[in-house]
CSV table of C-alpha atoms in Angstrom, one decimal:
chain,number,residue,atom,x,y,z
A,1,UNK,CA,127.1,82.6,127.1
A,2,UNK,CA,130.2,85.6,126.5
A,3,UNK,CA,128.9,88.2,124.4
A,4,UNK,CA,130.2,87.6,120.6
A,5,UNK,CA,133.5,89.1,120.4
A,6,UNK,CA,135.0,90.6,117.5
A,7,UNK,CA,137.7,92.7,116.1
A,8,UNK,CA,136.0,96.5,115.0
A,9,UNK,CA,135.2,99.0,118.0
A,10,UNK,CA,131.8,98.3,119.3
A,11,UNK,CA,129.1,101.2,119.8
A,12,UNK,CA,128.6,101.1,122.8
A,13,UNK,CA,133.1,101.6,123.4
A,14,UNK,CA,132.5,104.3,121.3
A,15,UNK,CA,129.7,106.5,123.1
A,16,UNK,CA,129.1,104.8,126.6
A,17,UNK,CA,126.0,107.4,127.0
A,18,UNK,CA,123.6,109.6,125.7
A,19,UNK,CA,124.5,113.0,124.1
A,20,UNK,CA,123.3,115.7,122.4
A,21,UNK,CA,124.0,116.2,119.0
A,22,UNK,CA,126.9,118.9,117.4
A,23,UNK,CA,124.4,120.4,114.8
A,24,UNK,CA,120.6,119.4,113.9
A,25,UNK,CA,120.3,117.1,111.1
A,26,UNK,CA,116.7,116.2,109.9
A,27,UNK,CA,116.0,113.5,108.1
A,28,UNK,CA,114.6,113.6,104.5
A,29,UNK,CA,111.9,111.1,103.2
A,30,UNK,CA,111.1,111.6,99.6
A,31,UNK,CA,107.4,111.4,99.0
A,32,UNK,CA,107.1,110.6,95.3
A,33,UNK,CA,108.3,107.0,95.5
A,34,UNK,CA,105.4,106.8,98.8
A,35,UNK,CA,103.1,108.3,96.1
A,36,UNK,CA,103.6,105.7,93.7
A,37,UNK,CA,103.6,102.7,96.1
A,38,UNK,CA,100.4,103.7,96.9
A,39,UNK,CA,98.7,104.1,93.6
A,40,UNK,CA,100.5,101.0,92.9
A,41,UNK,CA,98.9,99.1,95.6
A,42,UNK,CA,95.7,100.0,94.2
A,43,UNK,CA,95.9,99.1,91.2
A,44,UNK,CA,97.4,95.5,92.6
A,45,UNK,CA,94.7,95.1,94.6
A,46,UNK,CA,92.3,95.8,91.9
A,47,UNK,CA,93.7,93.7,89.2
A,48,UNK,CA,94.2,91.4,91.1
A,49,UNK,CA,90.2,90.9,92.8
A,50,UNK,CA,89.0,91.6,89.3
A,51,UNK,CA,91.5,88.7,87.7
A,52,UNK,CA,90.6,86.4,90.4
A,53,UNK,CA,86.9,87.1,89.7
A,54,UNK,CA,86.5,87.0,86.3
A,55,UNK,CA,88.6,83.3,86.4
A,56,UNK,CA,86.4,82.0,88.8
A,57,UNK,CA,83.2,83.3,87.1
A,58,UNK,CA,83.9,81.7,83.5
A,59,UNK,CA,85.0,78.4,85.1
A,60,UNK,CA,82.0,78.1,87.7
A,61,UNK,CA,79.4,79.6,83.8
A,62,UNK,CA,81.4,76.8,81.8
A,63,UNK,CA,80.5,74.3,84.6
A,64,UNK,CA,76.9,75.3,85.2
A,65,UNK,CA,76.6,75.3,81.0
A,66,UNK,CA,77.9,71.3,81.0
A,67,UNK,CA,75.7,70.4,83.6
A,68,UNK,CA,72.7,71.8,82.5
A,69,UNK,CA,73.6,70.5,79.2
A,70,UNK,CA,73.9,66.7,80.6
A,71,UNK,CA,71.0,67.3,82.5
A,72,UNK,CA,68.9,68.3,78.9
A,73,UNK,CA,70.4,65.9,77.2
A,74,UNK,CA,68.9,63.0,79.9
A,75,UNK,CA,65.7,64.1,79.9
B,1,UNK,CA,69.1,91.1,88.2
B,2,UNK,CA,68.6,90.8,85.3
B,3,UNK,CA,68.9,94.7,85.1
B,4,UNK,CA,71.9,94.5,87.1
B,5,UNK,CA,73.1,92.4,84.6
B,6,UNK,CA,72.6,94.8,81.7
B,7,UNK,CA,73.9,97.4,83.8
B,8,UNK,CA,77.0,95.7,84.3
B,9,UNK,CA,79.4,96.1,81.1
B,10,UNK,CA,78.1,100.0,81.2
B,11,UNK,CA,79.2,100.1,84.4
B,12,UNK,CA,82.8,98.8,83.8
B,13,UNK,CA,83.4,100.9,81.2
B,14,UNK,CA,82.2,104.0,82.7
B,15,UNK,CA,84.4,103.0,85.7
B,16,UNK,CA,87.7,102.2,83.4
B,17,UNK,CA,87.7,105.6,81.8
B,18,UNK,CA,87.1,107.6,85.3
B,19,UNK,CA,89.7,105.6,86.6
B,20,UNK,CA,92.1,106.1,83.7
B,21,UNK,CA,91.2,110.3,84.1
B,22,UNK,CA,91.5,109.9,87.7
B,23,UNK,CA,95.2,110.3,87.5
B,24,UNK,CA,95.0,113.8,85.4
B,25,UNK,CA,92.9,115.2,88.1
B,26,UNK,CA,95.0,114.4,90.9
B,27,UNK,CA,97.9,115.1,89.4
B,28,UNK,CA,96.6,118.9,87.9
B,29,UNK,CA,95.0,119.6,92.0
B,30,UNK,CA,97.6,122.0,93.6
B,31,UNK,CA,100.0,120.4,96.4
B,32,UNK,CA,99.0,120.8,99.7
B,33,UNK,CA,100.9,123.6,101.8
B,34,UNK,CA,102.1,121.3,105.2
B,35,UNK,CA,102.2,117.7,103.8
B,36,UNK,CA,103.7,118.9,100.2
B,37,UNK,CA,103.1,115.8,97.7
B,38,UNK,CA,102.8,112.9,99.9
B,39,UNK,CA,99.1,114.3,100.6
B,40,UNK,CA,98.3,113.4,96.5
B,41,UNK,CA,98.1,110.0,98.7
B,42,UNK,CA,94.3,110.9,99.9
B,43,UNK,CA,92.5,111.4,96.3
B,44,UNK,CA,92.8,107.3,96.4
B,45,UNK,CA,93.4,106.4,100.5
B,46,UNK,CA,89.3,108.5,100.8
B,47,UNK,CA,88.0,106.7,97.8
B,48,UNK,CA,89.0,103.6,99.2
B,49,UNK,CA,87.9,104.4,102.8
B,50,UNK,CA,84.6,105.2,101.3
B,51,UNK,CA,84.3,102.1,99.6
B,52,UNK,CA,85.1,100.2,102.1
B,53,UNK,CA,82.4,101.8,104.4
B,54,UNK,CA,80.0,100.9,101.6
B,55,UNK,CA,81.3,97.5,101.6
B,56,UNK,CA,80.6,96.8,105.6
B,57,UNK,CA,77.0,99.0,104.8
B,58,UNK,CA,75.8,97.1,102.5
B,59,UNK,CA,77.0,93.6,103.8
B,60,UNK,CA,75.8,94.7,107.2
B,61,UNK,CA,72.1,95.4,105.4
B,62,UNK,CA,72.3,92.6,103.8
B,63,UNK,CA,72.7,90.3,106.7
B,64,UNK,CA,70.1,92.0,108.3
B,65,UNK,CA,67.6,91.2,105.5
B,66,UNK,CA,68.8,87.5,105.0
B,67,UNK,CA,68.5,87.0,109.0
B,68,UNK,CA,65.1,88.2,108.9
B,69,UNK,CA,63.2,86.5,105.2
B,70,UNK,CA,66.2,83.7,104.7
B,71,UNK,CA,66.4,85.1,101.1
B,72,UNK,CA,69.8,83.3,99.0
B,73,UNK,CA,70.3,87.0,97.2
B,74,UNK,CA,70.6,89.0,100.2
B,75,UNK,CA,73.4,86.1,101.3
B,76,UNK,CA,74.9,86.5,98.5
B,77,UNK,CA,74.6,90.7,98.2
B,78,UNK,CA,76.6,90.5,101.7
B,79,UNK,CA,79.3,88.1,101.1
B,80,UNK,CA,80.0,90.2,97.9
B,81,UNK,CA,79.9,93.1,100.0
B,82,UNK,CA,82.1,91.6,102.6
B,83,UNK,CA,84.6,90.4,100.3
B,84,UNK,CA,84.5,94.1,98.7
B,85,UNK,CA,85.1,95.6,102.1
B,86,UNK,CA,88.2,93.3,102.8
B,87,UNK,CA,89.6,94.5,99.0
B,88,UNK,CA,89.2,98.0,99.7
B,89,UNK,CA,90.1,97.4,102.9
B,90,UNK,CA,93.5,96.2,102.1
B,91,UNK,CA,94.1,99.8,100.2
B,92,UNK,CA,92.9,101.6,102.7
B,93,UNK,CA,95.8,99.8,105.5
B,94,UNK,CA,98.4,99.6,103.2
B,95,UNK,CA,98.0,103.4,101.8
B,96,UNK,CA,97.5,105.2,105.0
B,97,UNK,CA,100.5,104.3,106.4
B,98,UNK,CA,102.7,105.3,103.3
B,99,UNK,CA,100.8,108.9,103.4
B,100,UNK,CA,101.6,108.9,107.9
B,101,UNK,CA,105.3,107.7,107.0
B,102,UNK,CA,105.8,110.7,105.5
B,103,UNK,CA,103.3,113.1,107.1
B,104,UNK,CA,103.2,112.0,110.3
B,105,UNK,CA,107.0,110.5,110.5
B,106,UNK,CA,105.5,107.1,111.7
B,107,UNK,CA,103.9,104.1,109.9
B,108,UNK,CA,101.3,103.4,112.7
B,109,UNK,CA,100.1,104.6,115.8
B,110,UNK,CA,98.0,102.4,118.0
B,111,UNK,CA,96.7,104.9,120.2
B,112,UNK,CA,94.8,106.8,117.3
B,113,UNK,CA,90.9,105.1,117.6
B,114,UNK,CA,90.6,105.7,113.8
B,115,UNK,CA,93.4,103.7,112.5
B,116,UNK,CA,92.7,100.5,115.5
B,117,UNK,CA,89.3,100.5,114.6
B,118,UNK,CA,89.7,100.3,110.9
B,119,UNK,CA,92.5,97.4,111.1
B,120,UNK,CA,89.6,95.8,114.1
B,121,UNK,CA,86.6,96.5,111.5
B,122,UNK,CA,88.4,94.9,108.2
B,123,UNK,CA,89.5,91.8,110.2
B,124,UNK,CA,85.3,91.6,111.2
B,125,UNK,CA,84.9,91.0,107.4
B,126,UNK,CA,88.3,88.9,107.4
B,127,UNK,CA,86.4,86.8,110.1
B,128,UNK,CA,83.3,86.8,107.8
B,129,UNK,CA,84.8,85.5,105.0
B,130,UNK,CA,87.1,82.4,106.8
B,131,UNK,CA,83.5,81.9,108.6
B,132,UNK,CA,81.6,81.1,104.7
B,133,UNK,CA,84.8,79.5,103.5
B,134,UNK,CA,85.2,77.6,106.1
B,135,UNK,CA,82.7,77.5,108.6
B,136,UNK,CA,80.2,74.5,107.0
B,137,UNK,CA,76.7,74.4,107.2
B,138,UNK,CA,74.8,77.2,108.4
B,139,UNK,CA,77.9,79.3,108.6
B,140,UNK,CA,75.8,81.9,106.9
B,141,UNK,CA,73.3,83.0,109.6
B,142,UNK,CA,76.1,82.9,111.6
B,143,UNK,CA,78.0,85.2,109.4
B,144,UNK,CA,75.5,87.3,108.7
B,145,UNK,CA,75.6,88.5,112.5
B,146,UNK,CA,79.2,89.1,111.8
B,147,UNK,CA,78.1,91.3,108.8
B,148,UNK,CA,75.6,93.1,111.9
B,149,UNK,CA,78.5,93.6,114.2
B,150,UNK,CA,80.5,95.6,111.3
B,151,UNK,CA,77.6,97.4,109.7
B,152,UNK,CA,77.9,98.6,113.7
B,153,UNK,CA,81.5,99.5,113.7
B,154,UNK,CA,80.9,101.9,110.5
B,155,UNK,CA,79.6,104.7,112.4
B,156,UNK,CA,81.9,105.0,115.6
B,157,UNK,CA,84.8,104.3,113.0
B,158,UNK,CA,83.7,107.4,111.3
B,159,UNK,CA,83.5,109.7,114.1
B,160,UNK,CA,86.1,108.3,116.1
B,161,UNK,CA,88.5,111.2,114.4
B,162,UNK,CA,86.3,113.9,116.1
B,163,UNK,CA,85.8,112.5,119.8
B,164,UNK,CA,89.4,111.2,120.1
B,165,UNK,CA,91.9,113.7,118.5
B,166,UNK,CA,95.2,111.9,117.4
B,167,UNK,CA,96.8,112.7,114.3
B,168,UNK,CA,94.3,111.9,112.0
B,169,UNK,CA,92.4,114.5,110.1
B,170,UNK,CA,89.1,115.4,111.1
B,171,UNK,CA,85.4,114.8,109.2
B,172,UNK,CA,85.7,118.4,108.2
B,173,UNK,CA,88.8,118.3,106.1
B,174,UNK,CA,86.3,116.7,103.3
B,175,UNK,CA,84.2,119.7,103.3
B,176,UNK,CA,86.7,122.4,103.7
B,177,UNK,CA,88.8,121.8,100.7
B,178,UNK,CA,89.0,124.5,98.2
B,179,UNK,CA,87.5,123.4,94.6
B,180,UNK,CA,90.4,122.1,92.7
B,181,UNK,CA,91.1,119.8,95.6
B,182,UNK,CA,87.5,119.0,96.3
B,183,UNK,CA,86.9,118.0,92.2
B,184,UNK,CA,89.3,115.6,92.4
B,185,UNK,CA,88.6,113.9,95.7
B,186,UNK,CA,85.0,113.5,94.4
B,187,UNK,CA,86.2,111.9,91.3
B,188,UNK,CA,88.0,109.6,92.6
B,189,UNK,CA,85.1,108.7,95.2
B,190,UNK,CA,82.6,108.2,92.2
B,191,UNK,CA,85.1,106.0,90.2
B,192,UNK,CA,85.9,104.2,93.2
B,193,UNK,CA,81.7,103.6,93.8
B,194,UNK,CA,81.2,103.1,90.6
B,195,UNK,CA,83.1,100.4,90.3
B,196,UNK,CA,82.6,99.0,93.8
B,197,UNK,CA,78.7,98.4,92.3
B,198,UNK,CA,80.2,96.6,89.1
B,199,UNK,CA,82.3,94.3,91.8
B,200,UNK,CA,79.2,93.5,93.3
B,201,UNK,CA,77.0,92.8,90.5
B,202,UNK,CA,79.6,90.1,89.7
B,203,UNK,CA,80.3,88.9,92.4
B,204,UNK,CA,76.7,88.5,93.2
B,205,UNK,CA,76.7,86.7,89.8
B,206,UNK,CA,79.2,84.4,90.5
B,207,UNK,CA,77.3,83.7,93.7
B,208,UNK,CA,74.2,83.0,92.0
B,209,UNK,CA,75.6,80.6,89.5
B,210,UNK,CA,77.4,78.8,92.3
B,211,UNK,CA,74.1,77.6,93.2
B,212,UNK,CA,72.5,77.1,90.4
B,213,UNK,CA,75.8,75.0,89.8
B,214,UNK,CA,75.2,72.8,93.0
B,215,UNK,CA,71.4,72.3,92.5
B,216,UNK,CA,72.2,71.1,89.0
B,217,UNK,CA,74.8,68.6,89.9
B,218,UNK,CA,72.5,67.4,93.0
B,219,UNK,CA,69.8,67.0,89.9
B,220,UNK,CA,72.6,64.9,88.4
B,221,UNK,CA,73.0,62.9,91.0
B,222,UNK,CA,69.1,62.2,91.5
């Protein structure tokens, strides 16, 4: 299989090797948006396990209620 | 129970307002000098840590006691405490790496013991939990070692920071902290506790009625 041809200049044409760089540049990660993922996460994680919960809770209370009540009402 | 039971809505509340200060505190502790503000990250990646030790703790416990007098609450106590450990758990992967991104310049490292161990002690409980949901009868003694082989984990997962030095902090950043970092941290664990018991409590609950549920319908049936 050729290698995918195309018209632009690849990488690899433009530096064939390894070299060091003309002036240190170093890279900038801003940390408030990290900050706020992450005290987003947890309160995702927390709705969520406590919406979950609290659905399966009533419907399993409503069940147990109707049952119990069927079960009275035979005798 | 019963008591737990009454404890309960106290217990939500209290944990709702300490969760809705929580924010204040962090956000009033000063900025640490090296990591800057990625490092507000730890007032909730801790909390959640803690939590999830408690989680494999009390599971672990709690398997214990229901391998040794068969008792349907201590099977219930750990698979609440299980799925609470897999929940906190879940913070605890996903903050840590936002916090080393920045701090460390890397989202994971596999040769650091703490972070392997913690991914290899939350997929114990992971285990645990497709084991009950899936595993059929008697999947619960079964599980319960499970629960036994995490509880085990807790420990050497806590240490591990101390014997094999990576990036991680060590256990005596915790105790080190000046005052107005230390205030916050603690908040944050005792909200994070506090609610971790009101989890449990209903979970336990739900647990409980699930039973009842299945003896009644058997009655039903009879």
């Amino acid at each position: 299989m050729s290698p995918l041809k195309t018209d632009s200049v690849s990488y690899q044409d433009q530096k064939p090797d390894f070299g060091p760089v003309q002036s240190i540049t170093t890279e900038s990660l801003p940390a408030t948006p990290l900050v706020y993922a992450a005290y987003g996460t947890v309160w995702v994680v927390l709705v969520l396990y406590v919406f979950v919960l609290a659905i399966k809770l009533s419907r399993v209370e409503r069940d147990l209620k109707d049952v119990t009540a069927r079960l009275a009402k035979r005798g | 129970m019963r008591l737990a039971n009454r404890l309960l809505p106290i217990l939500l509340v209290v944990a709702a307002l300490m969760f809705v200060r929580a924010p204040f505190l962090i956000n009033a502790a000063p900025v640490e000098s090296t990591m800057g503000v990625v490092q507000k990250i730890f007032y909730f990646h801790v909390p959640a840590a803690v939590s999830t030790f408690m989680g494999a703790i009390v599971c672990g416990l709690a398997s214990a006691v229901f391998l040794w007098r068969r008792k349907p609450v201590a099977d219930h106590v750990a698979l609440a405490a299980a799925e609470l450990a897999v929940a906190f758990g879940i913070i605890v992967l996903v903050t840590g790496p936002l916090w080393a991104r920045k701090a460390w310049g890397i989202w994971w490292d596999w040769q650091d013991v703490r972070l392997t161990m913690t991914l290899v002690m939350w997929m114990i409980f992971v285990a645990y939990l497709l084991l009950r949901r899936f595993g059929g009868a008697g999947s619960n003694v079964l599980a319960a070692a499970f629960g036994l082989f995490g509880l085990g984990l807790v420990p050497f997962v806590y240490v591990s920071v101390n014997y094999w030095r990576t990036m991680h902090p060590k256990t005596t950043v915790v105790p080190s902290l000046p005052p107005e970092m230390l205030v916050p941290l603690l908040w944050s664990i005792l909200t994070f506790l506090t609610l971790f018991v009101a989890l449990v409590i209903v979970r336990v609950r739900l647990e409980t009625s699930r039973a009842a549920l299945e003896e009644a319908y058997v009655a039903l049936e009879d």
